[in-house]
Amino acid sequence: MLASAKEMADASKDLAALRAAVESFDGCSLRRTATHTVFADGNPEAPLMLIGEAPGADEDRIGLPFVGRSGQLLDRMLVAIGVRRTENAYITNVLFWRPPGNRKPTPEETAICLPFVWRHIALKRPKIVVLCGGTATATLLNRSDGITRLRGRWFDLSVPDLGPIPALATYHPSFLLRAPAHKSESWRDLLSIQSRLNSLK
Ligand code: URA
């Protein structure tokens, strides 16, 4: 019998083991249509962990999260507050495989991957989590209110085996590409992240 995502996640004792477990997991049908498993990018020692929705076409082709247009915007936004993904950020998604045609992931698909995502956060041990967009926010905070109501607010993310971690909900960069008028709200969120990061020093 196939081991469940929860069993495989719990058995993973470090990030390398978790990555291998996700790569070998056969329980999510998205894997069959995807080219690559997209696990994470950035510095595993960074205090900041950003969590987006799912790989798109560029991410699926390259095997890294947030490398397409929205990722490039995310990088520029982070640089504006002194954060570089290779140095002081760690980036992942709530889905490890691209939904065909970039459709929105179904609740079943996010639920299947969730034990890996919780374990990912627990093993990574970030000081601060940023939830990018409605899917990551709804999935990890288990709230049905939309991102417009939740963005800009800090929540205690109850991470199994780790405890409460401060988490900020913010707009997804791909939404900002479509609706640049909302960039001023995201700028406020970035300043809030910067101030939390500074308070860790
Ligand atoms: N959008 C996401 O949510 N994640 C990616 O990795 C790329 C685009």
PDB file of C-alpha atoms and ligand atoms in Angstrom:
ATOM      1  CA  MET A   1       0.000   0.000   0.000  1.00  0.00           C
ATOM      2  CA  LEU A   2       1.170   3.522  -0.758  1.00  0.00           C
ATOM      3  CA  ALA A   3       2.353   5.497   2.272  1.00  0.00           C
ATOM      4  CA  SER A   4       0.173   8.551   2.878  1.00  0.00           C
ATOM      5  CA  ALA A   5       1.484  12.101   2.572  1.00  0.00           C
ATOM      6  CA  LYS A   6       1.241  12.443   6.363  1.00  0.00           C
ATOM      7  CA  GLU A   7       3.254   9.270   6.998  1.00  0.00           C
ATOM      8  CA  MET A   8       5.887  10.274   4.457  1.00  0.00           C
ATOM      9  CA  ALA A   9       6.058  13.835   5.795  1.00  0.00           C
ATOM     10  CA  ASP A  10       6.339  12.731   9.421  1.00  0.00           C
ATOM     11  CA  ALA A  11       9.101  10.261   8.535  1.00  0.00           C
ATOM     12  CA  SER A  12      11.179  13.038   6.934  1.00  0.00           C
ATOM     13  CA  LYS A  13      13.733  14.225   9.445  1.00  0.00           C
ATOM     14  CA  ASP A  14      15.305  17.062   7.443  1.00  0.00           C
ATOM     15  CA  LEU A  15      14.601  19.199   4.370  1.00  0.00           C
ATOM     16  CA  ALA A  16      16.574  16.925   2.040  1.00  0.00           C
ATOM     17  CA  ALA A  17      14.532  13.920   3.183  1.00  0.00           C
ATOM     18  CA  LEU A  18      11.306  15.880   2.793  1.00  0.00           C
ATOM     19  CA  ARG A  19      12.260  16.952  -0.725  1.00  0.00           C
ATOM     20  CA  ALA A  20      12.973  13.310  -1.622  1.00  0.00           C
ATOM     21  CA  ALA A  21       9.640  12.256  -0.092  1.00  0.00           C
ATOM     22  CA  VAL A  22       7.700  14.866  -2.084  1.00  0.00           C
ATOM     23  CA  GLU A  23       9.552  13.895  -5.263  1.00  0.00           C
ATOM     24  CA  SER A  24       8.615  10.241  -4.806  1.00  0.00           C
ATOM     25  CA  PHE A  25       5.014  10.903  -3.681  1.00  0.00           C
ATOM     26  CA  ASP A  26       2.506   9.479  -6.125  1.00  0.00           C
ATOM     27  CA  GLY A  27      -0.744  10.519  -4.441  1.00  0.00           C
ATOM     28  CA  CYS A  28      -1.351  13.843  -6.225  1.00  0.00           C
ATOM     29  CA  SER A  29      -2.575  13.548  -9.804  1.00  0.00           C
ATOM     30  CA  LEU A  30      -0.998  16.923 -10.739  1.00  0.00           C
ATOM     31  CA  ARG A  31       2.338  15.151 -10.691  1.00  0.00           C
ATOM     32  CA  ARG A  32       1.388  13.160 -13.780  1.00  0.00           C
ATOM     33  CA  THR A  33       0.970  16.230 -15.983  1.00  0.00           C
ATOM     34  CA  ALA A  34       3.869  18.233 -14.521  1.00  0.00           C
ATOM     35  CA  THR A  35       7.431  18.230 -15.883  1.00  0.00           C
ATOM     36  CA  HIS A  36       9.159  18.944 -12.563  1.00  0.00           C
ATOM     37  CA  THR A  37       8.425  18.757  -8.876  1.00  0.00           C
ATOM     38  CA  VAL A  38       8.942  22.302  -7.586  1.00  0.00           C
ATOM     39  CA  PHE A  39      10.063  22.092  -3.964  1.00  0.00           C
ATOM     40  CA  ALA A  40      11.780  25.312  -2.855  1.00  0.00           C
ATOM     41  CA  ASP A  41      14.404  27.929  -3.574  1.00  0.00           C
ATOM     42  CA  GLY A  42      16.513  30.253  -1.457  1.00  0.00           C
ATOM     43  CA  ASN A  43      18.412  29.917   1.782  1.00  0.00           C
ATOM     44  CA  PRO A  44      17.091  27.235   4.176  1.00  0.00           C
ATOM     45  CA  GLU A  45      18.705  29.191   7.049  1.00  0.00           C
ATOM     46  CA  ALA A  46      16.815  32.408   6.246  1.00  0.00           C
ATOM     47  CA  PRO A  47      14.418  33.738   8.910  1.00  0.00           C
ATOM     48  CA  LEU A  48      11.827  34.556   6.243  1.00  0.00           C
ATOM     49  CA  MET A  49       9.758  31.876   4.455  1.00  0.00           C
ATOM     50  CA  LEU A  50       7.412  32.880   1.632  1.00  0.00           C
ATOM     51  CA  ILE A  51       4.652  30.528   0.530  1.00  0.00           C
ATOM     52  CA  GLY A  52       2.806  30.940  -2.768  1.00  0.00           C
ATOM     53  CA  GLU A  53       0.183  28.941  -4.614  1.00  0.00           C
ATOM     54  CA  ALA A  54       1.547  26.583  -7.264  1.00  0.00           C
ATOM     55  CA  PRO A  55       4.193  26.424  -9.977  1.00  0.00           C
ATOM     56  CA  GLY A  56       3.314  28.020 -13.323  1.00  0.00           C
ATOM     57  CA  ALA A  57       4.718  27.173 -16.748  1.00  0.00           C
ATOM     58  CA  ASP A  58       8.198  28.672 -16.129  1.00  0.00           C
ATOM     59  CA  GLU A  59       8.508  27.084 -12.697  1.00  0.00           C
ATOM     60  CA  ASP A  60       7.428  23.706 -14.102  1.00  0.00           C
ATOM     61  CA  ARG A  61      10.015  23.971 -16.874  1.00  0.00           C
ATOM     62  CA  ILE A  62      12.881  25.007 -14.580  1.00  0.00           C
ATOM     63  CA  GLY A  63      11.927  23.215 -11.354  1.00  0.00           C
ATOM     64  CA  LEU A  64      12.147  26.254  -9.064  1.00  0.00           C
ATOM     65  CA  PRO A  65       9.367  28.371  -7.512  1.00  0.00           C
ATOM     66  CA  PHE A  66       8.665  31.959  -8.559  1.00  0.00           C
ATOM     67  CA  VAL A  67      11.023  32.250 -11.524  1.00  0.00           C
ATOM     68  CA  GLY A  68       8.489  33.621 -14.068  1.00  0.00           C
ATOM     69  CA  ARG A  69       7.088  37.138 -14.314  1.00  0.00           C
ATOM     70  CA  SER A  70       5.411  37.108 -10.917  1.00  0.00           C
ATOM     71  CA  GLY A  71       8.582  35.711  -9.354  1.00  0.00           C
ATOM     72  CA  GLN A  72      10.648  38.472 -10.898  1.00  0.00           C
ATOM     73  CA  LEU A  73       8.250  41.024  -9.423  1.00  0.00           C
ATOM     74  CA  LEU A  74       8.472  39.258  -6.064  1.00  0.00           C
ATOM     75  CA  ASP A  75      12.277  39.426  -6.213  1.00  0.00           C
ATOM     76  CA  ARG A  76      12.169  43.168  -6.945  1.00  0.00           C
ATOM     77  CA  MET A  77       9.732  43.759  -4.091  1.00  0.00           C
ATOM     78  CA  LEU A  78      11.952  41.844  -1.679  1.00  0.00           C
ATOM     79  CA  VAL A  79      15.096  43.642  -2.810  1.00  0.00           C
ATOM     80  CA  ALA A  80      13.345  46.936  -1.953  1.00  0.00           C
ATOM     81  CA  ILE A  81      13.385  45.853   1.716  1.00  0.00           C
ATOM     82  CA  GLY A  82      16.895  44.386   1.579  1.00  0.00           C
ATOM     83  CA  VAL A  83      15.882  40.751   1.080  1.00  0.00           C
ATOM     84  CA  ARG A  84      17.495  38.526  -1.566  1.00  0.00           C
ATOM     85  CA  ARG A  85      16.280  35.000  -2.156  1.00  0.00           C
ATOM     86  CA  THR A  86      19.790  33.573  -2.338  1.00  0.00           C
ATOM     87  CA  GLU A  87      20.729  35.195   0.981  1.00  0.00           C
ATOM     88  CA  ASN A  88      17.842  35.818   3.346  1.00  0.00           C
ATOM     89  CA  ALA A  89      14.654  34.291   1.969  1.00  0.00           C
ATOM     90  CA  TYR A  90      13.287  30.800   1.412  1.00  0.00           C
ATOM     91  CA  ILE A  91      10.440  30.329  -1.058  1.00  0.00           C
ATOM     92  CA  THR A  92       7.955  27.530  -1.683  1.00  0.00           C
ATOM     93  CA  ASN A  93       4.307  26.889  -2.601  1.00  0.00           C
ATOM     94  CA  VAL A  94       1.343  24.998  -1.147  1.00  0.00           C
ATOM     95  CA  LEU A  95       1.378  22.836  -4.320  1.00  0.00           C
ATOM     96  CA  PHE A  96       4.528  21.171  -5.636  1.00  0.00           C
ATOM     97  CA  TRP A  97       3.223  20.547  -9.155  1.00  0.00           C
ATOM     98  CA  ARG A  98       1.771  22.828 -11.816  1.00  0.00           C
ATOM     99  CA  PRO A  99      -1.998  22.562 -12.291  1.00  0.00           C
ATOM    100  CA  PRO A 100      -2.604  22.055 -16.045  1.00  0.00           C
ATOM    101  CA  GLY A 101      -3.080  25.369 -17.843  1.00  0.00           C
ATOM    102  CA  ASN A 102      -2.404  27.190 -14.537  1.00  0.00           C
ATOM    103  CA  ARG A 103      -5.923  26.528 -13.338  1.00  0.00           C
ATOM    104  CA  LYS A 104      -6.682  27.154  -9.686  1.00  0.00           C
ATOM    105  CA  PRO A 105      -5.819  24.139  -7.524  1.00  0.00           C
ATOM    106  CA  THR A 106      -8.817  22.235  -6.194  1.00  0.00           C
ATOM    107  CA  PRO A 107      -9.362  21.941  -2.409  1.00  0.00           C
ATOM    108  CA  GLU A 108      -8.597  18.200  -2.757  1.00  0.00           C
ATOM    109  CA  GLU A 109      -5.220  18.929  -4.359  1.00  0.00           C
ATOM    110  CA  THR A 110      -4.216  21.400  -1.646  1.00  0.00           C
ATOM    111  CA  ALA A 111      -5.448  19.004   1.065  1.00  0.00           C
ATOM    112  CA  ILE A 112      -3.335  16.156  -0.329  1.00  0.00           C
ATOM    113  CA  CYS A 113      -0.157  18.266  -0.275  1.00  0.00           C
ATOM    114  CA  LEU A 114      -0.843  19.967   3.062  1.00  0.00           C
ATOM    115  CA  PRO A 115       0.955  17.464   5.358  1.00  0.00           C
ATOM    116  CA  PHE A 116       4.134  18.084   3.326  1.00  0.00           C
ATOM    117  CA  VAL A 117       3.685  21.845   3.590  1.00  0.00           C
ATOM    118  CA  TRP A 118       3.266  21.749   7.375  1.00  0.00           C
ATOM    119  CA  ARG A 119       6.323  19.509   7.685  1.00  0.00           C
ATOM    120  CA  HIS A 120       8.216  21.843   5.340  1.00  0.00           C
ATOM    121  CA  ILE A 121       7.562  24.775   7.689  1.00  0.00           C
ATOM    122  CA  ALA A 122       8.354  22.706  10.800  1.00  0.00           C
ATOM    123  CA  LEU A 123      11.719  21.520   9.393  1.00  0.00           C
ATOM    124  CA  LYS A 124      12.636  24.911   7.967  1.00  0.00           C
ATOM    125  CA  ARG A 125      11.833  26.661  11.283  1.00  0.00           C
ATOM    126  CA  PRO A 126      11.293  30.194   9.913  1.00  0.00           C
ATOM    127  CA  LYS A 127      10.933  33.157  12.248  1.00  0.00           C
ATOM    128  CA  ILE A 128       8.397  34.786   9.915  1.00  0.00           C
ATOM    129  CA  VAL A 129       6.082  33.376   7.231  1.00  0.00           C
ATOM    130  CA  VAL A 130       4.577  35.404   4.384  1.00  0.00           C
ATOM    131  CA  LEU A 131       1.504  33.918   2.714  1.00  0.00           C
ATOM    132  CA  CYS A 132       1.383  35.133  -0.887  1.00  0.00           C
ATOM    133  CA  GLY A 133      -2.167  35.208  -2.191  1.00  0.00           C
ATOM    134  CA  GLY A 134      -5.561  33.785  -1.400  1.00  0.00           C
ATOM    135  CA  THR A 135      -4.796  30.097  -1.903  1.00  0.00           C
ATOM    136  CA  ALA A 136      -1.813  29.959   0.470  1.00  0.00           C
ATOM    137  CA  THR A 137      -3.661  32.127   2.990  1.00  0.00           C
ATOM    138  CA  ALA A 138      -6.909  30.129   2.915  1.00  0.00           C
ATOM    139  CA  THR A 139      -5.064  26.800   2.991  1.00  0.00           C
ATOM    140  CA  LEU A 140      -2.736  27.523   5.893  1.00  0.00           C
ATOM    141  CA  LEU A 141      -4.949  29.780   7.995  1.00  0.00           C
ATOM    142  CA  ASN A 142      -8.010  27.649   7.209  1.00  0.00           C
ATOM    143  CA  ARG A 143     -10.112  30.764   6.684  1.00  0.00           C
ATOM    144  CA  SER A 144     -12.709  31.395   4.057  1.00  0.00           C
ATOM    145  CA  ASP A 145     -12.566  35.231   4.059  1.00  0.00           C
ATOM    146  CA  GLY A 146     -10.925  36.533   0.895  1.00  0.00           C
ATOM    147  CA  ILE A 147      -7.384  37.862   0.634  1.00  0.00           C
ATOM    148  CA  THR A 148      -8.651  41.459   0.325  1.00  0.00           C
ATOM    149  CA  ARG A 149      -9.976  41.220   3.881  1.00  0.00           C
ATOM    150  CA  LEU A 150      -6.999  39.312   5.284  1.00  0.00           C
ATOM    151  CA  ARG A 151      -4.023  41.028   3.659  1.00  0.00           C
ATOM    152  CA  GLY A 152      -1.867  43.275   5.770  1.00  0.00           C
ATOM    153  CA  ARG A 153      -2.694  41.313   8.935  1.00  0.00           C
ATOM    154  CA  TRP A 154      -0.396  39.174  11.025  1.00  0.00           C
ATOM    155  CA  PHE A 155      -1.704  35.823  12.243  1.00  0.00           C
ATOM    156  CA  ASP A 156      -0.290  33.131  14.496  1.00  0.00           C
ATOM    157  CA  LEU A 157       0.263  30.187  12.192  1.00  0.00           C
ATOM    158  CA  SER A 158      -0.120  27.029  14.296  1.00  0.00           C
ATOM    159  CA  VAL A 159       2.545  24.792  12.818  1.00  0.00           C
ATOM    160  CA  PRO A 160       2.381  21.151  13.992  1.00  0.00           C
ATOM    161  CA  ASP A 161       5.627  20.150  15.794  1.00  0.00           C
ATOM    162  CA  LEU A 162       6.831  23.755  15.830  1.00  0.00           C
ATOM    163  CA  GLY A 163       4.243  26.027  17.449  1.00  0.00           C
ATOM    164  CA  PRO A 164       2.904  29.464  16.552  1.00  0.00           C
ATOM    165  CA  ILE A 165       4.834  31.401  13.912  1.00  0.00           C
ATOM    166  CA  PRO A 166       3.898  34.983  12.926  1.00  0.00           C
ATOM    167  CA  ALA A 167       2.467  34.943   9.412  1.00  0.00           C
ATOM    168  CA  LEU A 168       1.502  37.885   7.229  1.00  0.00           C
ATOM    169  CA  ALA A 169      -1.122  37.518   4.502  1.00  0.00           C
ATOM    170  CA  THR A 170      -0.399  39.575   1.399  1.00  0.00           C
ATOM    171  CA  TYR A 171      -1.420  39.798  -2.238  1.00  0.00           C
ATOM    172  CA  HIS A 172       0.060  37.373  -4.727  1.00  0.00           C
ATOM    173  CA  PRO A 173       2.524  39.095  -7.113  1.00  0.00           C
ATOM    174  CA  SER A 174       0.578  37.787 -10.116  1.00  0.00           C
ATOM    175  CA  PHE A 175      -2.456  39.714  -8.829  1.00  0.00           C
ATOM    176  CA  LEU A 176      -0.274  42.846  -8.652  1.00  0.00           C
ATOM    177  CA  LEU A 177       0.759  42.297 -12.287  1.00  0.00           C
ATOM    178  CA  ARG A 178      -2.918  42.322 -13.228  1.00  0.00           C
ATOM    179  CA  ALA A 179      -3.943  45.067 -10.788  1.00  0.00           C
ATOM    180  CA  PRO A 180      -0.943  47.359 -10.215  1.00  0.00           C
ATOM    181  CA  ALA A 181      -3.119  49.905  -8.378  1.00  0.00           C
ATOM    182  CA  HIS A 182      -2.896  47.551  -5.368  1.00  0.00           C
ATOM    183  CA  LYS A 183       0.894  47.833  -5.189  1.00  0.00           C
ATOM    184  CA  SER A 184       0.658  50.551  -2.517  1.00  0.00           C
ATOM    185  CA  GLU A 185      -1.026  48.076  -0.133  1.00  0.00           C
ATOM    186  CA  SER A 186       1.695  45.524  -0.855  1.00  0.00           C
ATOM    187  CA  TRP A 187       4.303  48.173  -0.181  1.00  0.00           C
ATOM    188  CA  ARG A 188       2.791  48.650   3.287  1.00  0.00           C
ATOM    189  CA  ASP A 189       2.969  44.875   3.779  1.00  0.00           C
ATOM    190  CA  LEU A 190       6.621  44.868   2.721  1.00  0.00           C
ATOM    191  CA  LEU A 191       7.427  47.585   5.262  1.00  0.00           C
ATOM    192  CA  SER A 192       5.660  45.553   7.916  1.00  0.00           C
ATOM    193  CA  ILE A 193       7.794  42.508   7.000  1.00  0.00           C
ATOM    194  CA  GLN A 194      10.937  44.651   7.088  1.00  0.00           C
ATOM    195  CA  SER A 195      10.094  45.973  10.512  1.00  0.00           C
ATOM    196  CA  ARG A 196       9.486  42.409  11.856  1.00  0.00           C
ATOM    197  CA  LEU A 197      12.778  41.256  10.352  1.00  0.00           C
ATOM    198  CA  ASN A 198      14.585  44.194  11.954  1.00  0.00           C
ATOM    199  CA  SER A 199      13.070  43.373  15.327  1.00  0.00           C
ATOM    200  CA  LEU A 200      14.694  39.917  15.117  1.00  0.00           C
ATOM    201  CA  LYS A 201      18.172  41.445  14.915  1.00  0.00           C
TER     202      LYS A 201
HETATM  203  N1  URA B   1       2.904  31.549  -8.665  1.00  0.00           N
HETATM  204  C1  URA B   1       3.035  30.882  -7.498  1.00  0.00           C
HETATM  205  O1  URA B   1       2.171  30.929  -6.634  1.00  0.00           O
HETATM  206  N2  URA B   1       4.122  30.178  -7.319  1.00  0.00           N
HETATM  207  C2  URA B   1       5.084  30.080  -8.204  1.00  0.00           C
HETATM  208  O2  URA B   1       6.059  29.395  -7.939  1.00  0.00           O
HETATM  209  C3  URA B   1       4.935  30.794  -9.408  1.00  0.00           C
HETATM  210  C4  URA B   1       3.840  31.517  -9.617  1.00  0.00           C
END
